[in-house]
Coordinates of C-alpha atoms in Angstrom, one line a residue:
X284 CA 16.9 -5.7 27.8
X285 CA 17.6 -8.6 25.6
X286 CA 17.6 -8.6 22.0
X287 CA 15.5 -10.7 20.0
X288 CA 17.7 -12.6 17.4
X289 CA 17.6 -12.2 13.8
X290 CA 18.0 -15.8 13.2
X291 CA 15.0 -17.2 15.3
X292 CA 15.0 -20.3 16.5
X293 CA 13.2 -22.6 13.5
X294 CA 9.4 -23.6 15.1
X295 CA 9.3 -20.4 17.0
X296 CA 5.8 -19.3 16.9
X297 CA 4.1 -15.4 16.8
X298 CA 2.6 -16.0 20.1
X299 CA 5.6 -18.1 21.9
X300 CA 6.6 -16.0 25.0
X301 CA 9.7 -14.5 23.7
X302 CA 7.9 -13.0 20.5
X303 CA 4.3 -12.5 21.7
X304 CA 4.5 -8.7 22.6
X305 CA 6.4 -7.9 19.3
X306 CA 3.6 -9.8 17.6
X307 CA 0.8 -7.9 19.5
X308 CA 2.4 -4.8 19.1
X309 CA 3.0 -5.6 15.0
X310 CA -0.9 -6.1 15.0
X311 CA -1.8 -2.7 16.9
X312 CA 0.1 -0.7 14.0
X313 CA -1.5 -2.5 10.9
X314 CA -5.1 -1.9 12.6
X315 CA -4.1 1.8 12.9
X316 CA -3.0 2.3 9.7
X317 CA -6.4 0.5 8.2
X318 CA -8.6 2.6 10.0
X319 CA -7.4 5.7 8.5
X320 CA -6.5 4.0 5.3
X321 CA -10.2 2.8 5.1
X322 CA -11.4 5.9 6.1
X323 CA -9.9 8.8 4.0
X324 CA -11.3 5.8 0.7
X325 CA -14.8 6.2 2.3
X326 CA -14.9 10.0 2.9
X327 CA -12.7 11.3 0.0
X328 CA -15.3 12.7 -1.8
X329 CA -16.7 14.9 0.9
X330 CA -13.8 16.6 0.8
X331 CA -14.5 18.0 -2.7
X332 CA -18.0 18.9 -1.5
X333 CA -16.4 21.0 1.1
X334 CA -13.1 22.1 0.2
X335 CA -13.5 22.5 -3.6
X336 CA -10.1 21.0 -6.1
X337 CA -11.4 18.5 -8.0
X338 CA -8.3 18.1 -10.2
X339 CA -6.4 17.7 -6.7
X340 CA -8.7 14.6 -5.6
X341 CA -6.0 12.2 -7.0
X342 CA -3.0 14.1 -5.0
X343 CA -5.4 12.9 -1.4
X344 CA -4.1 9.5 -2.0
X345 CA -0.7 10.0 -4.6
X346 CA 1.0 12.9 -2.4
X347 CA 0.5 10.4 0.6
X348 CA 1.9 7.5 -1.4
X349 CA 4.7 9.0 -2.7
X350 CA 5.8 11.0 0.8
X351 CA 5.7 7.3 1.4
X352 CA 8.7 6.8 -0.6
X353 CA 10.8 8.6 1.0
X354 CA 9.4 7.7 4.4
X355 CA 10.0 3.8 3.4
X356 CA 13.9 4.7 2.9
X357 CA 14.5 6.4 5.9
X358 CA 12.8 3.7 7.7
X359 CA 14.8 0.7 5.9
X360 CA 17.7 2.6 6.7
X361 CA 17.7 3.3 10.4
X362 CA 16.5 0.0 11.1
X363 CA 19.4 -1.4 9.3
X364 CA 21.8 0.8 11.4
X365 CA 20.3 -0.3 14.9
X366 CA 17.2 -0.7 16.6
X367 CA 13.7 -0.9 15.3
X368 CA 12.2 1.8 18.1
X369 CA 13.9 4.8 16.3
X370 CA 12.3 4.7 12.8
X371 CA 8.7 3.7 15.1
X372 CA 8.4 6.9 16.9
X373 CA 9.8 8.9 14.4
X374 CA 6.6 7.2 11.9
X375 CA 3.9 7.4 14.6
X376 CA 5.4 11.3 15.4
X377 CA 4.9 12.3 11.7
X378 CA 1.6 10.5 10.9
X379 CA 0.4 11.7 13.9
X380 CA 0.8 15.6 12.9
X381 CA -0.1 14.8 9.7
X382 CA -3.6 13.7 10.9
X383 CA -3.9 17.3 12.6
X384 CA -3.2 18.9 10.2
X385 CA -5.3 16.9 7.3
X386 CA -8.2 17.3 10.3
X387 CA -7.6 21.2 10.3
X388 CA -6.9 22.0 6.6
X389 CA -9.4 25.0 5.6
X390 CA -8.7 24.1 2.0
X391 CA -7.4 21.2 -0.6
X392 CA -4.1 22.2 -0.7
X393 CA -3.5 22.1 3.4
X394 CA -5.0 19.0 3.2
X395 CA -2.5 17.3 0.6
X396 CA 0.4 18.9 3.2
X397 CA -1.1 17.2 5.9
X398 CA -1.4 13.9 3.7
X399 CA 2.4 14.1 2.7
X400 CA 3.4 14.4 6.4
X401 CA 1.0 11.4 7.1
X402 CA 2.6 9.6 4.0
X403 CA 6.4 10.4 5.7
X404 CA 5.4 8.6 8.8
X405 CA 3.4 5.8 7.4
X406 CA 5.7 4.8 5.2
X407 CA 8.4 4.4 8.1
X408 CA 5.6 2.5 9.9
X409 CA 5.4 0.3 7.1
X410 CA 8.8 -0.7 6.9
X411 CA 10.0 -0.9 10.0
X412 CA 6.9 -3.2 10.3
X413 CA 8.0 -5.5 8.0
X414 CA 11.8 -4.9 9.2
X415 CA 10.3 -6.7 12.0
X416 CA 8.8 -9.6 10.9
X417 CA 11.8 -10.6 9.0
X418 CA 13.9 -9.9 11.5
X419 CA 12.3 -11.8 14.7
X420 CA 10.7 -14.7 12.8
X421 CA 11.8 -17.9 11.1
X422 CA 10.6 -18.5 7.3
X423 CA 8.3 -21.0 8.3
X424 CA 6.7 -18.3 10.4
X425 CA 6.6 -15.6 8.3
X426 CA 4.1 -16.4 6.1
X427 CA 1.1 -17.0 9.7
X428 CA 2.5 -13.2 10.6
X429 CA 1.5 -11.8 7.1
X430 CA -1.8 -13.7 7.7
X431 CA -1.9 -11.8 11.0
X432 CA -0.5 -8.3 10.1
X433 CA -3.9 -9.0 6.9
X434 CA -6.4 -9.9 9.7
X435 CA -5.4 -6.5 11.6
X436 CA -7.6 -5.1 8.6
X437 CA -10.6 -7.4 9.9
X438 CA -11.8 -5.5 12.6
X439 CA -10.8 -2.1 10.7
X440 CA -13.0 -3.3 7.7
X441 CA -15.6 -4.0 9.6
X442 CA -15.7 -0.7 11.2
X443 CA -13.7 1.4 10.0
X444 CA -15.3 2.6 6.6
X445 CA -19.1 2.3 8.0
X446 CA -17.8 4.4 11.2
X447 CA -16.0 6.8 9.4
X448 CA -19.4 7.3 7.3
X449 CA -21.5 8.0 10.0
X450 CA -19.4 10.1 11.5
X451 CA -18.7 12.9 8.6
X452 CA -22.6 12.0 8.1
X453 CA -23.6 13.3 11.4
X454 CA -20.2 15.5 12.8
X455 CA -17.7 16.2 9.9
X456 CA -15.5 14.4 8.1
X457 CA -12.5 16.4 10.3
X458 CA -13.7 14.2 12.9
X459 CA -12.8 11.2 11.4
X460 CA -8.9 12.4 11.2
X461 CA -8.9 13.8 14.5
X462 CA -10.9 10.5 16.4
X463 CA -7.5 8.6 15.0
X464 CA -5.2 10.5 17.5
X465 CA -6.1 9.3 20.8
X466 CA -5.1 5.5 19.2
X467 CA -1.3 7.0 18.4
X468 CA -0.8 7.4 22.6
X469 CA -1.7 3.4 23.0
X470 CA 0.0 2.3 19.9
X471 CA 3.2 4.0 21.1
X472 CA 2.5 2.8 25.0
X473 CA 2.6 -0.7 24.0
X474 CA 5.2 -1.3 20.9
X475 CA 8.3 1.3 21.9
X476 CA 9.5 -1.5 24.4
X477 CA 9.2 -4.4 21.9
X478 CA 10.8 -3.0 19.2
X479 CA 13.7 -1.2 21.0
X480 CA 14.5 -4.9 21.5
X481 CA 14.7 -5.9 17.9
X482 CA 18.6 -4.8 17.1
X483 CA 20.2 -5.5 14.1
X484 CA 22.4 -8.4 13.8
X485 CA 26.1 -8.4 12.1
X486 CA 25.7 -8.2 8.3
X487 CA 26.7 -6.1 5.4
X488 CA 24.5 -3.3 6.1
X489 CA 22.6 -1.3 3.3
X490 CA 24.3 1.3 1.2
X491 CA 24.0 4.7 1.5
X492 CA 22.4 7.3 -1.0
X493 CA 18.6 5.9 -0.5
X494 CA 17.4 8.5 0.6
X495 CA 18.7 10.4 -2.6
X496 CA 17.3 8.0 -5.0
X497 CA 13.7 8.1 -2.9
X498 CA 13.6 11.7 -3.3
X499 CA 14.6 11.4 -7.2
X500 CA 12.0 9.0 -7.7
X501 CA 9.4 11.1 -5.6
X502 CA 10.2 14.0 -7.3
X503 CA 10.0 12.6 -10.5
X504 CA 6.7 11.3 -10.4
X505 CA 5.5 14.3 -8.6
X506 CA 6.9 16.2 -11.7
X507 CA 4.9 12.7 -14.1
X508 CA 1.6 13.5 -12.5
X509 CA 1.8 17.2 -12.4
X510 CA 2.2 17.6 -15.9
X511 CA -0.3 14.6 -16.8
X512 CA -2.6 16.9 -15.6
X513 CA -1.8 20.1 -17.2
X514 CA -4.0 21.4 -19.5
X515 CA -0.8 22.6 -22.1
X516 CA 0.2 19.3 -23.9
X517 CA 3.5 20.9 -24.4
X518 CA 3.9 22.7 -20.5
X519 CA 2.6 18.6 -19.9
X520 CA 5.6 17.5 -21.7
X521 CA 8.2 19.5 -20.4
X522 CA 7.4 18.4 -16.8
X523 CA 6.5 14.7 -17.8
X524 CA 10.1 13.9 -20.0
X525 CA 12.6 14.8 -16.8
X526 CA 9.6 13.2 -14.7
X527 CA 9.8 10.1 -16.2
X528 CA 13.9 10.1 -16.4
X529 CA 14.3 10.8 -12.5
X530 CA 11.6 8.3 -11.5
X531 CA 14.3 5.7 -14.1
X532 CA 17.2 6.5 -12.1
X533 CA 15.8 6.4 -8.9
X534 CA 13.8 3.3 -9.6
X535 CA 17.4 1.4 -10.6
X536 CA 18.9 2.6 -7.3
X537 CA 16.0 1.1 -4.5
X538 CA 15.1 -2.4 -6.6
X539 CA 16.6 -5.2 -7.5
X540 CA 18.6 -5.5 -10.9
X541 CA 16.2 -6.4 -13.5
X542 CA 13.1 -4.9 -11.8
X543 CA 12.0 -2.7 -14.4
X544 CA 12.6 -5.3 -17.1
X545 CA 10.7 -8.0 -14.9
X546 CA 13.6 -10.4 -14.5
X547 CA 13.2 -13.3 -13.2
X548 CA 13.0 -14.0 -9.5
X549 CA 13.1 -11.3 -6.6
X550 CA 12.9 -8.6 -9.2
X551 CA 9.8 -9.8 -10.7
X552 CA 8.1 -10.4 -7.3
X553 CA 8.6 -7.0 -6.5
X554 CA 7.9 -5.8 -9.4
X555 CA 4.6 -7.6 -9.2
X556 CA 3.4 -6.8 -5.6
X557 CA 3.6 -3.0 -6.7
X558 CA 1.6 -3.6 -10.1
X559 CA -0.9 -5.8 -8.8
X560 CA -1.0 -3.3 -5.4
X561 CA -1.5 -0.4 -7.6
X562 CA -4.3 -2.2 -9.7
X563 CA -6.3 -2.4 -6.7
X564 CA -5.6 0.8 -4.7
X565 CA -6.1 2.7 -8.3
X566 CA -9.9 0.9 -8.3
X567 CA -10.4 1.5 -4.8
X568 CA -9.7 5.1 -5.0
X569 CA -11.9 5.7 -7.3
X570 CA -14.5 3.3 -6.0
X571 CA -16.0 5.7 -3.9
X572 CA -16.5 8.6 -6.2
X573 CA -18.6 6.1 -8.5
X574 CA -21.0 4.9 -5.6
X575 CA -21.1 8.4 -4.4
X576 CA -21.8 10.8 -7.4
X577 CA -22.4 8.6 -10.2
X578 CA -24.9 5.5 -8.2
X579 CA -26.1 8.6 -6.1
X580 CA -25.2 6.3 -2.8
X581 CA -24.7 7.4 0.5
X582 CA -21.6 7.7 2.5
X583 CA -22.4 5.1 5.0
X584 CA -23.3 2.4 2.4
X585 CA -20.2 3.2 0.7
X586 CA -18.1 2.8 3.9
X587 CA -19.7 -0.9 3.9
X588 CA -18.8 -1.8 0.5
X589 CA -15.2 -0.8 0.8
X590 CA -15.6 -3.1 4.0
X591 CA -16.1 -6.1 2.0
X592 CA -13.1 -5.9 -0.2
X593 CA -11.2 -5.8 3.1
X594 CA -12.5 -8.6 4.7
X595 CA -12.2 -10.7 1.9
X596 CA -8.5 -9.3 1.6
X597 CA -8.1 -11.2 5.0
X598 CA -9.6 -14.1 4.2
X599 CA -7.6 -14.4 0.8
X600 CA -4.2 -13.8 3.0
X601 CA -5.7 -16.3 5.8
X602 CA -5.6 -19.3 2.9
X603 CA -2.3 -18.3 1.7
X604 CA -1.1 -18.8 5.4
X605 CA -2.7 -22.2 5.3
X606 CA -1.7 -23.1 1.6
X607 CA 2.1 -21.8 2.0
X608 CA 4.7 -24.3 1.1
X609 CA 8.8 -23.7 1.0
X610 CA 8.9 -24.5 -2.6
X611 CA 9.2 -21.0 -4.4
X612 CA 7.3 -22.5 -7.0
X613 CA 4.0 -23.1 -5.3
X614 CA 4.1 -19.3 -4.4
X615 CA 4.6 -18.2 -7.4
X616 CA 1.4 -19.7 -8.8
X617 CA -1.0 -18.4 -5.7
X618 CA 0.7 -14.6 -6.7
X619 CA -0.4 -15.5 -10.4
X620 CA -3.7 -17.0 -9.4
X621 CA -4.1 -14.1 -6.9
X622 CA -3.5 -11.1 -10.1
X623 CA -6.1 -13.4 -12.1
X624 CA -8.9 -13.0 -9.0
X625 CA -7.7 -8.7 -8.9
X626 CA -8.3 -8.2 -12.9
X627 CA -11.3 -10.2 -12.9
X628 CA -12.8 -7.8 -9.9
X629 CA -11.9 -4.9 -11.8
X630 CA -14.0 -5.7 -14.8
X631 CA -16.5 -5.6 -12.9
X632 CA -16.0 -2.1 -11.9
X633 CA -16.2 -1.3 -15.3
X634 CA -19.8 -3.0 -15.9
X635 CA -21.2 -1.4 -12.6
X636 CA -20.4 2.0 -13.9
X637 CA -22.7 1.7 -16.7
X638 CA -25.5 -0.7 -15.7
X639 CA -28.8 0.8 -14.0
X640 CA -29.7 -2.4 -12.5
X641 CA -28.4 -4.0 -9.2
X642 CA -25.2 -1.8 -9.9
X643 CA -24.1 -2.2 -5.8
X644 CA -24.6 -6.5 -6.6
X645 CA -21.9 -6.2 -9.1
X646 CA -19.4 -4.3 -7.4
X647 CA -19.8 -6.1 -4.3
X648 CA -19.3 -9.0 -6.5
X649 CA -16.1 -7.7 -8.0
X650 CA -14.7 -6.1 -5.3
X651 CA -14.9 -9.5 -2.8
X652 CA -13.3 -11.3 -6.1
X653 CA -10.6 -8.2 -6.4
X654 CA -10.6 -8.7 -2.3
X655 CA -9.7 -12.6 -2.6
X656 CA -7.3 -11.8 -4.7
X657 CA -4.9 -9.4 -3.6
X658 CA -5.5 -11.1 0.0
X659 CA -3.3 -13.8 -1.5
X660 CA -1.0 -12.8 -3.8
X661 CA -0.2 -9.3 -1.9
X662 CA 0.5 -11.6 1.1
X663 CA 2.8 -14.5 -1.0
X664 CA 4.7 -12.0 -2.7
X665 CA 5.8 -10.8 0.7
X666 CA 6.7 -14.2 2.0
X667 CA 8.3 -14.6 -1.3
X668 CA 10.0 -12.0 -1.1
X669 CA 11.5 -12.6 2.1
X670 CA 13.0 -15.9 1.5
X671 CA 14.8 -14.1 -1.2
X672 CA 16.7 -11.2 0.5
X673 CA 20.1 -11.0 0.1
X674 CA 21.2 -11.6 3.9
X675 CA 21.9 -8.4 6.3
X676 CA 20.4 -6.4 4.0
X677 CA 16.3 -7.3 5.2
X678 CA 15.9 -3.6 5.5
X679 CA 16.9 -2.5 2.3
X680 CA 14.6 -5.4 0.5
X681 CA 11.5 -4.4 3.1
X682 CA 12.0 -0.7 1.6
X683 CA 12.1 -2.3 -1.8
X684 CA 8.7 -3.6 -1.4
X685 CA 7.5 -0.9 -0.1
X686 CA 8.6 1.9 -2.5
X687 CA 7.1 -0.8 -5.4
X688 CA 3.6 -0.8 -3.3
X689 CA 3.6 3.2 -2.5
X690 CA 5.4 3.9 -6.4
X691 CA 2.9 1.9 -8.2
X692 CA -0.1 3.1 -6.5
X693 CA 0.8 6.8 -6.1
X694 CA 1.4 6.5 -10.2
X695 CA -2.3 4.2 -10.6
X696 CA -4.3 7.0 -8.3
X697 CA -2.6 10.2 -10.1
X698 CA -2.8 9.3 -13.5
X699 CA -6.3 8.4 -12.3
X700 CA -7.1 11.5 -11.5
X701 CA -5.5 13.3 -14.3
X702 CA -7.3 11.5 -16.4
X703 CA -10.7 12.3 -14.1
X704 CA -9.4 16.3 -14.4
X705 CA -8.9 15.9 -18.2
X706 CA -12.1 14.5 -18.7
X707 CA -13.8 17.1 -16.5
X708 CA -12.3 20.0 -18.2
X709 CA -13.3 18.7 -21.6
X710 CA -17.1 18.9 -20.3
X711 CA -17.1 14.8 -20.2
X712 CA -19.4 12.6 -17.9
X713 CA -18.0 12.0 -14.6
X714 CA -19.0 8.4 -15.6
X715 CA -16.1 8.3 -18.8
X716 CA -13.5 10.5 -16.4
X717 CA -13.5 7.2 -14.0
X718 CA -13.7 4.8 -17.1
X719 CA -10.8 6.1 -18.2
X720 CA -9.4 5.8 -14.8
X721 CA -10.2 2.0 -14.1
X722 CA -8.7 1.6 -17.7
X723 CA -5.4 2.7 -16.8
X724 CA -5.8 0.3 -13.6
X725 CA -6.3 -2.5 -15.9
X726 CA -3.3 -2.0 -18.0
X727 CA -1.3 -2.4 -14.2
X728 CA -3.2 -5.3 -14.4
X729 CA -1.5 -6.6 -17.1
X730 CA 1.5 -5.8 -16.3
X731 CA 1.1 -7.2 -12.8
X732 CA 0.1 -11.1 -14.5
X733 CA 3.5 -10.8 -16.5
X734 CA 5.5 -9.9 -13.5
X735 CA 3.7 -12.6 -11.5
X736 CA 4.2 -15.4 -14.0
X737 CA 8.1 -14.6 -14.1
X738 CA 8.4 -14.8 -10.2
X739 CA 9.4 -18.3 -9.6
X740 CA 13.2 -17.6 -9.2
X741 CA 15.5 -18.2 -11.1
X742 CA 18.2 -20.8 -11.1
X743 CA 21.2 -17.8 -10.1
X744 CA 20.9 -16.0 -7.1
X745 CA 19.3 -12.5 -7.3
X746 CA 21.8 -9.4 -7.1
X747 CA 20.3 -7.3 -4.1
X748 CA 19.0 -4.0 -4.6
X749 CA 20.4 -0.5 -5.5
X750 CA 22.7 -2.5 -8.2
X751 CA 21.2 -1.5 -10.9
X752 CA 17.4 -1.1 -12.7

């Protein structure tokens, strides 16, 4: 079978002959992943109801984003050693047991085993997704595939949450895991071929000891949000000092020099797609909880207001496709103008827990704002991003962005629920435990605008990643 070349031909097109398949098969793995991604927000809570663990509730979404981690790694790294099919099977192998085993778990616990394996697979998914795109396609067509792969989440956003509601409604919510299977058999049926196609060109390769430094930073923010919610300030302490020093040093290993200290250029964008992804997923995991047991809504109307933020996701990253310029510049300002539209939606998240009129008006004001927001900086940064990497080493800067995505929001949604455990145990309203919550989110926020504002590049090249922090 022939290869597709790294260096496409410039005016090539997703749906040209020699790339359509890879393009359709692209598409069938992002609408996957948003249908469970859409479904485990929607029917979260239930699992409380049924399994009990409240102070576990932020581990459903942070132990899958930080098996992520890890996952992204491996991913970056076997697609930079050959072809793209490898790491794909191996992700849809692992996500696929992970759903069994999420759908069978007779406590919290099993569950969050069965999210980490899901997290291990997705992760490689991720990557090797984007290992893809940057691999197959020009620049000037990079920017209509993240448009595409953010339009996968249409039909998922439209369904997905509201299905996934009416089916824990009237089955279980193990159903909703379990329905997710049968799609794994046609994903793998129609992308194996494709991507086995995709080989990697001659380049410098990435360097070894990823994997190392994706476990260090796993396991030091597993060791972060462990003690963060401990009820010992001092047993808290001596888990969240070495926490905080591993997740450093494996931080300075995976990113770009000058990540951490929001340098300009590559590191910033980065830096800012994870802060600004974080900000979002850290509302949006907690979005359901307030609908649910503070607004007293049902799981099916729920469903439908996570929809909305979704949609408008893909309209936000359908305008950035249609506003997208070379000039660095001119994406810079969309990722800045993007963060803006994000913080914005998230205040509102903070009125609608509090008001007792036309609460649902407000959040689905702010969350189509937050929506519209992420839709098109998320999507710029990646674009961005891309036009930045160090050449033969796309792999290692498609894990970079995705160890700052899964990082930043496995951090947002645990200390979110440490601080939803702390305020719990302290016989608090559920109503201050989120507060808190979306207040941390906020101060991501913040950091996301600086980070975004520094992420027109600067005049010297960026050093590549695992150079330094």
């Amino acid at each position: 079978m022939s290869a597709v070349p790294h260096a496409a031909a410039e005016g090539r097109r997703p749906f040209d002959p020699e790339t359509r398949s890879l393009t359709i098969g692209i598409i069938l793995g992002v609408t996957l992943f948003a249908f469970e991604a859409l479904a485990v927000v929607t029917i979260a809570p239930l699992f409380v109801e049924d399994l009990g663990g409240l102070s576990l509730y932020g581990w459903v979404f942070s132990g899958f984003l930080l098996s992520s981690l890890v996952g992204a790694v491996v991913g970056g790294q076997l697609a930079d050693d050959g072809s793209l099919a490898r790491p794909l099977v191996i992700g849809l192998v692992l996500f696929g047991i992970g759903l069994a085993v999420s759908g069978a778990a007779p406590s919290m616990s099993v569950l969050i085993v069965g999210r980490v394996l899901q997290g291990l697979g997705g992760g490689a998914l991720s990557t090797v997704m984007y290992a893809a795109i940057n691999r197959a396609y020009p620049d000037s067509a990079r920017a209509r595939m993240m448009a595409l792969t953010s339009s996968a989440w249409v039909v998922p956003a439209l369904l997905g949450p509201t299905v996934a509601g009416v089916v824990a409604e009237t089955l279980h919510w193990r159903y909703v895991f379990w329905g997710i299977l049968p799609l794994l058999l046609i994903v793998v049926a129609l992308t194996v071929r494709p991507f086995a196609s995709l080989v990697q060109r001659t380049g410098s390769g990435a360097p070894r000891g990823r994997l190392r430094g994706a476990s260090l930073l796993a396991g030091g923010a597993g060791l972060l949000l462990t003690g963060a919610g401990m009820e010992s300030p001092w047993l808290g302490f001596v888990l969240v000092a070495p926490g905080v020093a591993l997740m450093i040093f494996g931080l300075s290993s995976l990113t770009p020099a000058g990540t951490l200290r929001l340098a300009r250029g590559l590191p910033s964008v980065i830096a800012g797609k994870g802060t600004l992804f974080a900000a979002f997923v850290g509302v949006e995991a907690f979005l359901a909880l307030m609908l649910q047991s503070v607004h007293g809504y049902s799981t099916a109307v729920t469903g439908a207001v996570i929809a909305t933020g979704s949609i408008s996701w893909a309209v936000g990253a359908w305008l950035q496709s249609r506003l997208d310029e070379n000039p660095a510049a001119r994406r810079s300002r969309r990722m800045y103008t993007g963060t803006w539209l994000i913080a914005a939606g998230i205040v509102a998240q903070v009125a609608a827990l509090f008001v007792t009129t036309a609460p649902l008006v407000i959040v689905l004001i702010g969350w189509v704002t937050a929506g519209l927001g992420i839709g098109m900086a998320h999507s710029t940064s990646s674009v961005l991003a891309f036009a930045l990497a160090p050449t033969g080493q796309e792999g290692m800067v498609s894990a970079a962005l995705q160890i700052a995505d899964q990082f930043m929001a496995a951090v947002s949604t645990g200390i979110g629920g440490a601080l939803l455990a702390m305020a719990a145990r302290r016989g608090w309203s559920e109503e201050t435990g989120i507060l808190l919550a979306v207040c941390f989110v906020l101060v991501l926020a913040a950091i996301a605008l600086v980070a975004t504002w520094r992420s027109e590049p600067a005049r010297e090249p960026s050093q590549p990643p695992g150079t330094g922090g």
